[in-house]
Amino acid sequence: MTQALQLEILDLRHFPAAKLKPLLELESEAWKQRLKWDYRTSTDLILRYLDSRVLPGYAAVEGSTIIGYVFCVYEEAKAVIGDVYSTGSSDGRHSALKIEQQLLEQMIETLQHSPGTERIEAQLLLHPAGRLAPVFRAAGFDVFRRSFMELPLHEAAEPARPPAGVVMRSWTEEDFVPAANLIAKAYMGHLDSRINDQYQSVAGSLRFLHNIIRFPGCGRFDPEASRVLLHEKTRELTGVLLCSRVKEDVGHITQVCVAPDWQRRGLGRLLITSSAEDLRQKGCSTVTLTVTEKNSGAVQLYELLGFARLHSFDAVLWVRPPMSLAHLLEQRDRG
């Protein structure tokens, strides 16, 4: 009788990129099949970090084969769980879900017991909503359901026209700081700024823009299909849309927002239809986006424009609770 192989959860930094490459290739295929997303650029970036042995996380190892992994990245006092994925064990004793849960439990425990980590976020786009939510809820996380929506471009609405006093153009490098100011202003008090704290400040919004435009995590940035709206006289930004290519013929809207004073004037529709037409003319077949399901106004707009929900996933958030006075005094006495 063949003895079952033991499953171990080990530090991800112990392994070179070559050991994880077969697993990442399988994950890339899952992204392609489920979301029409070419994940190879993200895979290449992960492999580079793995070879540098600087990517925090854990690997699920069966014998000498890695069958699952989880990793995170740090942004000052915040940790973002970037991904978790498993194929399950070869003997069927450990399902992919069970291994992903074990990996997440280990990652969360490590982060919550790290004194410098005050906040943990994750948006695990590949995993259906509810699949991993019990692990996060058990660890004190808030869970928010988000939708992955798709618009076939042959069904896209006709491009709208800018209202009087507003001009539209494609994205340029000079738009970084004005767009960061606009994003911080537009998301003030918004649920999405709770889910992603980068929206809460201009500095955070600049980091968000830098990540979207400079790194391939959300696809290859497409400045020609991205849009900026400006007040004709003051040249102040009134709206912005960022678009990336997640596959050669698939665009993904990574951000769309309108200045508070200009909302409910059709500018969101204008930005989306103009970007969609640009993508269509360049041979794209589809454009996608994500939206928090409780953001009902945005969901209604996207559905009106022909977007349909392809997939739901969870965004999760944990914030370290403040220490009680008694706990602080106890720590002082121990010191």
mmCIF file of N, CA, C and O in Angstrom, residues 134-209:
data_model
loop_
_atom_site.group_PDB
_atom_site.id
_atom_site.type_symbol
_atom_site.label_atom_id
_atom_site.label_comp_id
_atom_site.label_asym_id
_atom_site.label_seq_id
_atom_site.Cartn_x
_atom_site.Cartn_y
_atom_site.Cartn_z
ATOM 1 N N PRO A 134 -15.882 32.424 5.281
ATOM 2 C CA PRO A 134 -15.883 31.932 6.672
ATOM 3 C C PRO A 134 -14.533 32.067 7.370
ATOM 4 O O PRO A 134 -14.484 32.353 8.569
ATOM 5 N N VAL A 135 -13.436 31.887 6.633
ATOM 6 C CA VAL A 135 -12.107 32.036 7.232
ATOM 7 C C VAL A 135 -11.902 33.473 7.690
ATOM 8 O O VAL A 135 -11.412 33.719 8.805
ATOM 9 N N PHE A 136 -12.266 34.413 6.842
ATOM 10 C CA PHE A 136 -12.075 35.823 7.178
ATOM 11 C C PHE A 136 -12.995 36.252 8.317
ATOM 12 O O PHE A 136 -12.575 36.953 9.248
ATOM 13 N N ARG A 137 -14.248 35.849 8.261
ATOM 14 C CA ARG A 137 -15.183 36.235 9.331
ATOM 15 C C ARG A 137 -14.742 35.676 10.672
ATOM 16 O O ARG A 137 -14.858 36.350 11.706
ATOM 17 N N ALA A 138 -14.243 34.450 10.677
ATOM 18 C CA ALA A 138 -13.783 33.842 11.925
ATOM 19 C C ALA A 138 -12.616 34.607 12.530
ATOM 20 O O ALA A 138 -12.406 34.575 13.743
ATOM 21 N N ALA A 139 -11.868 35.325 11.677
ATOM 22 C CA ALA A 139 -10.723 36.106 12.148
ATOM 23 C C ALA A 139 -11.079 37.571 12.390
ATOM 24 O O ALA A 139 -10.188 38.391 12.615
ATOM 25 N N GLY A 140 -12.370 37.898 12.344
ATOM 26 C CA GLY A 140 -12.806 39.259 12.665
ATOM 27 C C GLY A 140 -12.837 40.222 11.509
ATOM 28 O O GLY A 140 -12.933 41.442 11.714
ATOM 29 N N PHE A 141 -12.789 39.729 10.283
ATOM 30 C CA PHE A 141 -12.828 40.592 9.105
ATOM 31 C C PHE A 141 -14.262 40.991 8.761
ATOM 32 O O PHE A 141 -15.209 40.243 9.002
ATOM 33 N N ASP A 142 -14.408 42.168 8.154
ATOM 34 C CA ASP A 142 -15.647 42.544 7.470
ATOM 35 C C ASP A 142 -15.547 42.069 6.029
ATOM 36 O O ASP A 142 -14.473 42.126 5.417
ATOM 37 N N VAL A 143 -16.669 41.600 5.483
ATOM 38 C CA VAL A 143 -16.692 41.052 4.127
ATOM 39 C C VAL A 143 -17.689 41.841 3.288
ATOM 40 O O VAL A 143 -18.836 42.056 3.706
ATOM 41 N N PHE A 144 -17.250 42.278 2.108
ATOM 42 C CA PHE A 144 -18.080 43.062 1.202
ATOM 43 C C PHE A 144 -18.125 42.354 -0.151
ATOM 44 O O PHE A 144 -17.077 42.056 -0.730
ATOM 45 N N ARG A 145 -19.313 42.114 -0.650
ATOM 46 C CA ARG A 145 -19.437 41.420 -1.935
ATOM 47 C C ARG A 145 -19.266 42.414 -3.085
ATOM 48 O O ARG A 145 -19.822 43.516 -3.064
ATOM 49 N N ARG A 146 -18.469 42.001 -4.075
ATOM 50 C CA ARG A 146 -18.254 42.823 -5.262
ATOM 51 C C ARG A 146 -18.591 42.012 -6.509
ATOM 52 O O ARG A 146 -18.555 40.779 -6.490
ATOM 53 N N SER A 147 -18.930 42.707 -7.574
ATOM 54 C CA SER A 147 -19.280 42.065 -8.833
ATOM 55 C C SER A 147 -18.211 42.319 -9.880
ATOM 56 O O SER A 147 -17.656 43.415 -9.967
ATOM 57 N N PHE A 148 -17.950 41.290 -10.671
ATOM 58 C CA PHE A 148 -17.110 41.409 -11.863
ATOM 59 C C PHE A 148 -18.072 41.430 -13.037
ATOM 60 O O PHE A 148 -18.798 40.461 -13.274
ATOM 61 N N MET A 149 -18.110 42.553 -13.755
ATOM 62 C CA MET A 149 -19.113 42.760 -14.803
ATOM 63 C C MET A 149 -18.450 42.851 -16.172
ATOM 64 O O MET A 149 -17.312 43.298 -16.296
ATOM 65 N N GLU A 150 -19.215 42.447 -17.190
ATOM 66 C CA GLU A 150 -18.674 42.345 -18.543
ATOM 67 C C GLU A 150 -19.630 42.991 -19.544
ATOM 68 O O GLU A 150 -20.851 42.850 -19.432
ATOM 69 N N LEU A 151 -19.060 43.684 -20.520
ATOM 70 C CA LEU A 151 -19.836 44.288 -21.602
ATOM 71 C C LEU A 151 -19.268 43.849 -22.947
ATOM 72 O O LEU A 151 -18.128 44.208 -23.285
ATOM 73 N N PRO A 152 -20.007 43.042 -23.721
ATOM 74 C CA PRO A 152 -19.565 42.749 -25.086
ATOM 75 C C PRO A 152 -19.618 44.040 -25.919
ATOM 76 O O PRO A 152 -20.647 44.718 -25.952
ATOM 77 N N LEU A 153 -18.519 44.389 -26.546
ATOM 78 C CA LEU A 153 -18.434 45.717 -27.171
ATOM 79 C C LEU A 153 -19.328 45.866 -28.391
ATOM 80 O O LEU A 153 -19.661 46.992 -28.773
ATOM 81 N N HIS A 154 -19.766 44.761 -28.974
ATOM 82 C CA HIS A 154 -20.715 44.909 -30.088
ATOM 83 C C HIS A 154 -22.093 45.334 -29.585
ATOM 84 O O HIS A 154 -22.948 45.755 -30.371
ATOM 85 N N GLU A 155 -22.299 45.248 -28.244
ATOM 86 C CA GLU A 155 -23.556 45.686 -27.643
ATOM 87 C C GLU A 155 -23.423 47.032 -26.936
ATOM 88 O O GLU A 155 -24.376 47.499 -26.307
ATOM 89 N N ALA A 156 -22.255 47.647 -26.998
ATOM 90 C CA ALA A 156 -22.007 48.895 -26.262
ATOM 91 C C ALA A 156 -22.890 50.028 -26.771
ATOM 92 O O ALA A 156 -23.192 50.122 -27.974
ATOM 93 N N ALA A 157 -23.289 50.894 -25.828
ATOM 94 C CA ALA A 157 -24.107 52.056 -26.192
ATOM 95 C C ALA A 157 -23.297 53.035 -27.028
ATOM 96 O O ALA A 157 -22.065 53.067 -26.967
ATOM 97 N N GLU A 158 -23.989 53.835 -27.797
ATOM 98 C CA GLU A 158 -23.333 54.864 -28.591
ATOM 99 C C GLU A 158 -22.607 55.853 -27.673
ATOM 100 O O GLU A 158 -23.119 56.188 -26.590
ATOM 101 N N PRO A 159 -21.414 56.309 -28.059
ATOM 102 C CA PRO A 159 -20.687 57.267 -27.217
ATOM 103 C C PRO A 159 -21.504 58.533 -26.973
ATOM 104 O O PRO A 159 -22.120 59.077 -27.896
ATOM 105 N N ALA A 160 -21.521 58.964 -25.721
ATOM 106 C CA ALA A 160 -22.216 60.197 -25.379
ATOM 107 C C ALA A 160 -21.329 61.396 -25.720
ATOM 108 O O ALA A 160 -20.133 61.257 -25.992
ATOM 109 N N ARG A 161 -21.932 62.567 -25.693
ATOM 110 C CA ARG A 161 -21.181 63.792 -25.978
ATOM 111 C C ARG A 161 -21.000 64.601 -24.696
ATOM 112 O O ARG A 161 -21.888 64.634 -23.844
ATOM 113 N N PRO A 162 -19.859 65.290 -24.573
ATOM 114 C CA PRO A 162 -19.642 66.118 -23.378
ATOM 115 C C PRO A 162 -20.670 67.240 -23.297
ATOM 116 O O PRO A 162 -21.058 67.817 -24.322
ATOM 117 N N PRO A 163 -21.110 67.562 -22.078
ATOM 118 C CA PRO A 163 -22.008 68.710 -21.927
ATOM 119 C C PRO A 163 -21.250 70.007 -22.176
ATOM 120 O O PRO A 163 -20.010 70.029 -22.219
ATOM 121 N N ALA A 164 -21.984 71.083 -22.330
ATOM 122 C CA ALA A 164 -21.366 72.391 -22.559
ATOM 123 C C ALA A 164 -20.427 72.723 -21.411
ATOM 124 O O ALA A 164 -20.738 72.511 -20.243
ATOM 125 N N GLY A 165 -19.246 73.230 -21.752
ATOM 126 C CA GLY A 165 -18.279 73.646 -20.750
ATOM 127 C C GLY A 165 -17.337 72.559 -20.305
ATOM 128 O O GLY A 165 -16.482 72.786 -19.437
ATOM 129 N N VAL A 166 -17.462 71.338 -20.862
ATOM 130 C CA VAL A 166 -16.598 70.213 -20.482
ATOM 131 C C VAL A 166 -15.906 69.667 -21.725
ATOM 132 O O VAL A 166 -16.536 69.495 -22.771
ATOM 133 N N VAL A 167 -14.610 69.420 -21.614
ATOM 134 C CA VAL A 167 -13.858 68.830 -22.722
ATOM 135 C C VAL A 167 -13.285 67.477 -22.258
ATOM 136 O O VAL A 167 -13.034 67.276 -21.068
ATOM 137 N N MET A 168 -13.072 66.604 -23.218
ATOM 138 C CA MET A 168 -12.582 65.269 -22.903
ATOM 139 C C MET A 168 -11.344 64.958 -23.733
ATOM 140 O O MET A 168 -11.259 65.325 -24.900
ATOM 141 N N ARG A 169 -10.385 64.269 -23.135
ATOM 142 C CA ARG A 169 -9.192 63.823 -23.851
ATOM 143 C C ARG A 169 -8.658 62.553 -23.211
ATOM 144 O O ARG A 169 -9.135 62.117 -22.161
ATOM 145 N N SER A 170 -7.650 61.957 -23.829
ATOM 146 C CA SER A 170 -7.008 60.762 -23.275
ATOM 147 C C SER A 170 -6.055 61.142 -22.143
ATOM 148 O O SER A 170 -5.674 62.298 -21.977
ATOM 149 N N TRP A 171 -5.653 60.143 -21.384
ATOM 150 C CA TRP A 171 -4.775 60.331 -20.225
ATOM 151 C C TRP A 171 -3.371 60.752 -20.645
ATOM 152 O O TRP A 171 -2.836 60.280 -21.638
ATOM 153 N N THR A 172 -2.771 61.668 -19.868
ATOM 154 C CA THR A 172 -1.368 62.047 -20.057
ATOM 155 C C THR A 172 -0.665 62.011 -18.692
ATOM 156 O O THR A 172 -1.306 61.983 -17.644
ATOM 157 N N GLU A 173 0.658 62.034 -18.712
ATOM 158 C CA GLU A 173 1.441 61.984 -17.473
ATOM 159 C C GLU A 173 1.132 63.162 -16.545
ATOM 160 O O GLU A 173 1.241 63.038 -15.321
ATOM 161 N N GLU A 174 0.732 64.274 -17.097
ATOM 162 C CA GLU A 174 0.460 65.457 -16.273
ATOM 163 C C GLU A 174 -0.819 65.316 -15.437
ATOM 164 O O GLU A 174 -1.096 66.153 -14.577
ATOM 165 N N ASP A 175 -1.551 64.231 -15.656
ATOM 166 C CA ASP A 175 -2.824 64.054 -14.956
ATOM 167 C C ASP A 175 -2.687 63.376 -13.590
ATOM 168 O O ASP A 175 -3.664 63.276 -12.849
ATOM 169 N N PHE A 176 -1.487 62.891 -13.244
ATOM 170 C CA PHE A 176 -1.318 62.133 -12.007
ATOM 171 C C PHE A 176 -1.840 62.880 -10.780
ATOM 172 O O PHE A 176 -2.713 62.386 -10.061
ATOM 173 N N VAL A 177 -1.287 64.053 -10.497
ATOM 174 C CA VAL A 177 -1.647 64.768 -9.265
ATOM 175 C C VAL A 177 -3.092 65.260 -9.304
ATOM 176 O O VAL A 177 -3.837 65.060 -8.326
ATOM 177 N N PRO A 178 -3.569 65.883 -10.402
ATOM 178 C CA PRO A 178 -4.981 66.284 -10.427
ATOM 179 C C PRO A 178 -5.933 65.100 -10.258
ATOM 180 O O PRO A 178 -6.956 65.214 -9.585
ATOM 181 N N ALA A 179 -5.592 63.950 -10.851
ATOM 182 C CA ALA A 179 -6.457 62.776 -10.717
ATOM 183 C C ALA A 179 -6.468 62.256 -9.286
ATOM 184 O O ALA A 179 -7.509 61.827 -8.774
ATOM 185 N N ALA A 180 -5.314 62.298 -8.612
ATOM 186 C CA ALA A 180 -5.254 61.869 -7.211
ATOM 187 C C ALA A 180 -6.134 62.769 -6.336
ATOM 188 O O ALA A 180 -6.844 62.284 -5.446
ATOM 189 N N ASN A 181 -6.094 64.065 -6.584
ATOM 190 C CA ASN A 181 -6.955 64.989 -5.850
ATOM 191 C C ASN A 181 -8.429 64.689 -6.106
ATOM 192 O O ASN A 181 -9.243 64.703 -5.177
ATOM 193 N N LEU A 182 -8.757 64.394 -7.360
ATOM 194 C CA LEU A 182 -10.142 64.098 -7.716
ATOM 195 C C LEU A 182 -10.621 62.810 -7.039
ATOM 196 O O LEU A 182 -11.720 62.764 -6.484
ATOM 197 N N ILE A 183 -9.799 61.758 -7.064
ATOM 198 C CA ILE A 183 -10.188 60.481 -6.469
ATOM 199 C C ILE A 183 -10.426 60.636 -4.971
ATOM 200 O O ILE A 183 -11.428 60.157 -4.430
ATOM 201 N N ALA A 184 -9.507 61.313 -4.282
ATOM 202 C CA ALA A 184 -9.663 61.508 -2.835
ATOM 203 C C ALA A 184 -10.937 62.284 -2.518
ATOM 204 O O ALA A 184 -11.654 61.972 -1.550
ATOM 205 N N LYS A 185 -11.241 63.270 -3.334
ATOM 206 C CA LYS A 185 -12.448 64.086 -3.118
ATOM 207 C C LYS A 185 -13.716 63.273 -3.435
ATOM 208 O O LYS A 185 -14.693 63.313 -2.684
ATOM 209 N N ALA A 186 -13.691 62.531 -4.550
ATOM 210 C CA ALA A 186 -14.879 61.793 -4.986
ATOM 211 C C ALA A 186 -15.241 60.660 -4.028
ATOM 212 O O ALA A 186 -16.422 60.319 -3.876
ATOM 213 N N TYR A 187 -14.244 60.060 -3.364
ATOM 214 C CA TYR A 187 -14.500 58.910 -2.505
ATOM 215 C C TYR A 187 -14.610 59.272 -1.023
ATOM 216 O O TYR A 187 -14.719 58.372 -0.186
ATOM 217 N N MET A 188 -14.612 60.552 -0.704
ATOM 218 C CA MET A 188 -14.727 60.960 0.691
ATOM 219 C C MET A 188 -16.037 60.444 1.293
ATOM 220 O O MET A 188 -17.128 60.727 0.795
ATOM 221 N N GLY A 189 -15.936 59.620 2.340
ATOM 222 C CA GLY A 189 -17.124 59.068 2.981
ATOM 223 C C GLY A 189 -17.765 57.911 2.243
ATOM 224 O O GLY A 189 -18.793 57.386 2.683
ATOM 225 N N HIS A 190 -17.176 57.476 1.142
ATOM 226 C CA HIS A 190 -17.732 56.407 0.322
ATOM 227 C C HIS A 190 -17.336 55.048 0.886
ATOM 228 O O HIS A 190 -16.254 54.883 1.457
ATOM 229 N N LEU A 191 -18.202 54.037 0.724
ATOM 230 C CA LEU A 191 -17.907 52.693 1.198
ATOM 231 C C LEU A 191 -16.594 52.170 0.621
ATOM 232 O O LEU A 191 -15.810 51.514 1.327
ATOM 233 N N ASP A 192 -16.311 52.472 -0.634
ATOM 234 C CA ASP A 192 -15.093 51.960 -1.258
ATOM 235 C C ASP A 192 -13.823 52.511 -0.622
ATOM 236 O O ASP A 192 -12.769 51.882 -0.684
ATOM 237 N N SER A 193 -13.916 53.684 -0.006
ATOM 238 C CA SER A 193 -12.740 54.230 0.677
ATOM 239 C C SER A 193 -12.502 53.524 2.007
ATOM 240 O O SER A 193 -11.403 53.586 2.558
ATOM 241 N N ARG A 194 -13.521 52.845 2.504
ATOM 242 C CA ARG A 194 -13.322 51.998 3.672
ATOM 243 C C ARG A 194 -12.661 50.683 3.257
ATOM 244 O O ARG A 194 -11.770 50.190 3.934
ATOM 245 N N ILE A 195 -13.089 50.132 2.135
ATOM 246 C CA ILE A 195 -12.529 48.881 1.640
ATOM 247 C C ILE A 195 -11.078 49.063 1.222
ATOM 248 O O ILE A 195 -10.223 48.216 1.488
ATOM 249 N N ASN A 196 -10.773 50.173 0.562
ATOM 250 C CA ASN A 196 -9.415 50.482 0.094
ATOM 251 C C ASN A 196 -9.016 51.838 0.646
ATOM 252 O O ASN A 196 -9.481 52.870 0.160
ATOM 253 N N ASP A 197 -8.148 51.852 1.655
ATOM 254 C CA ASP A 197 -7.826 53.108 2.329
ATOM 255 C C ASP A 197 -6.974 54.042 1.479
ATOM 256 O O ASP A 197 -6.767 55.204 1.853
ATOM 257 N N GLN A 198 -6.488 53.600 0.332
ATOM 258 C CA GLN A 198 -5.744 54.507 -0.549
ATOM 259 C C GLN A 198 -6.623 55.652 -1.044
ATOM 260 O O GLN A 198 -6.125 56.732 -1.346
ATOM 261 N N TYR A 199 -7.928 55.408 -1.115
ATOM 262 C CA TYR A 199 -8.853 56.445 -1.573
ATOM 263 C C TYR A 199 -9.063 57.557 -0.539
ATOM 264 O O TYR A 199 -9.701 58.561 -0.837
ATOM 265 N N GLN A 200 -8.553 57.366 0.679
ATOM 266 C CA GLN A 200 -8.860 58.289 1.759
ATOM 267 C C GLN A 200 -7.981 59.541 1.775
ATOM 268 O O GLN A 200 -8.235 60.452 2.545
ATOM 269 N N SER A 201 -6.943 59.570 0.944
ATOM 270 C CA SER A 201 -6.044 60.729 0.930
ATOM 271 C C SER A 201 -5.459 60.915 -0.461
ATOM 272 O O SER A 201 -5.479 59.995 -1.291
ATOM 273 N N VAL A 202 -4.921 62.092 -0.696
ATOM 274 C CA VAL A 202 -4.271 62.369 -1.983
ATOM 275 C C VAL A 202 -3.020 61.507 -2.132
ATOM 276 O O VAL A 202 -2.763 60.938 -3.201
ATOM 277 N N ALA A 203 -2.237 61.374 -1.054
ATOM 278 C CA ALA A 203 -1.023 60.559 -1.110
ATOM 279 C C ALA A 203 -1.370 59.104 -1.417
ATOM 280 O O ALA A 203 -0.698 58.441 -2.218
ATOM 281 N N GLY A 204 -2.416 58.591 -0.778
ATOM 282 C CA GLY A 204 -2.842 57.221 -1.033
ATOM 283 C C GLY A 204 -3.343 57.044 -2.456
ATOM 284 O O GLY A 204 -3.064 56.024 -3.106
ATOM 285 N N SER A 205 -4.078 58.037 -2.952
ATOM 286 C CA SER A 205 -4.583 57.969 -4.325
ATOM 287 C C SER A 205 -3.447 58.004 -5.335
ATOM 288 O O SER A 205 -3.518 57.357 -6.391
ATOM 289 N N LEU A 206 -2.377 58.722 -5.019
ATOM 290 C CA LEU A 206 -1.196 58.711 -5.889
ATOM 291 C C LEU A 206 -0.565 57.324 -5.932
ATOM 292 O O LEU A 206 -0.132 56.860 -6.995
ATOM 293 N N ARG A 207 -0.501 56.656 -4.773
ATOM 294 C CA ARG A 207 0.024 55.281 -4.751
ATOM 295 C C ARG A 207 -0.865 54.359 -5.567
ATOM 296 O O ARG A 207 -0.378 53.488 -6.299
ATOM 297 N N PHE A 208 -2.176 54.536 -5.437
ATOM 298 C CA PHE A 208 -3.121 53.733 -6.217
ATOM 299 C C PHE A 208 -2.879 53.926 -7.715
ATOM 300 O O PHE A 208 -2.791 52.960 -8.476
ATOM 301 N N LEU A 209 -2.763 55.181 -8.152
ATOM 302 C CA LEU A 209 -2.531 55.467 -9.560
ATOM 303 C C LEU A 209 -1.204 54.876 -10.030
ATOM 304 O O LEU A 209 -1.112 54.308 -11.127
#
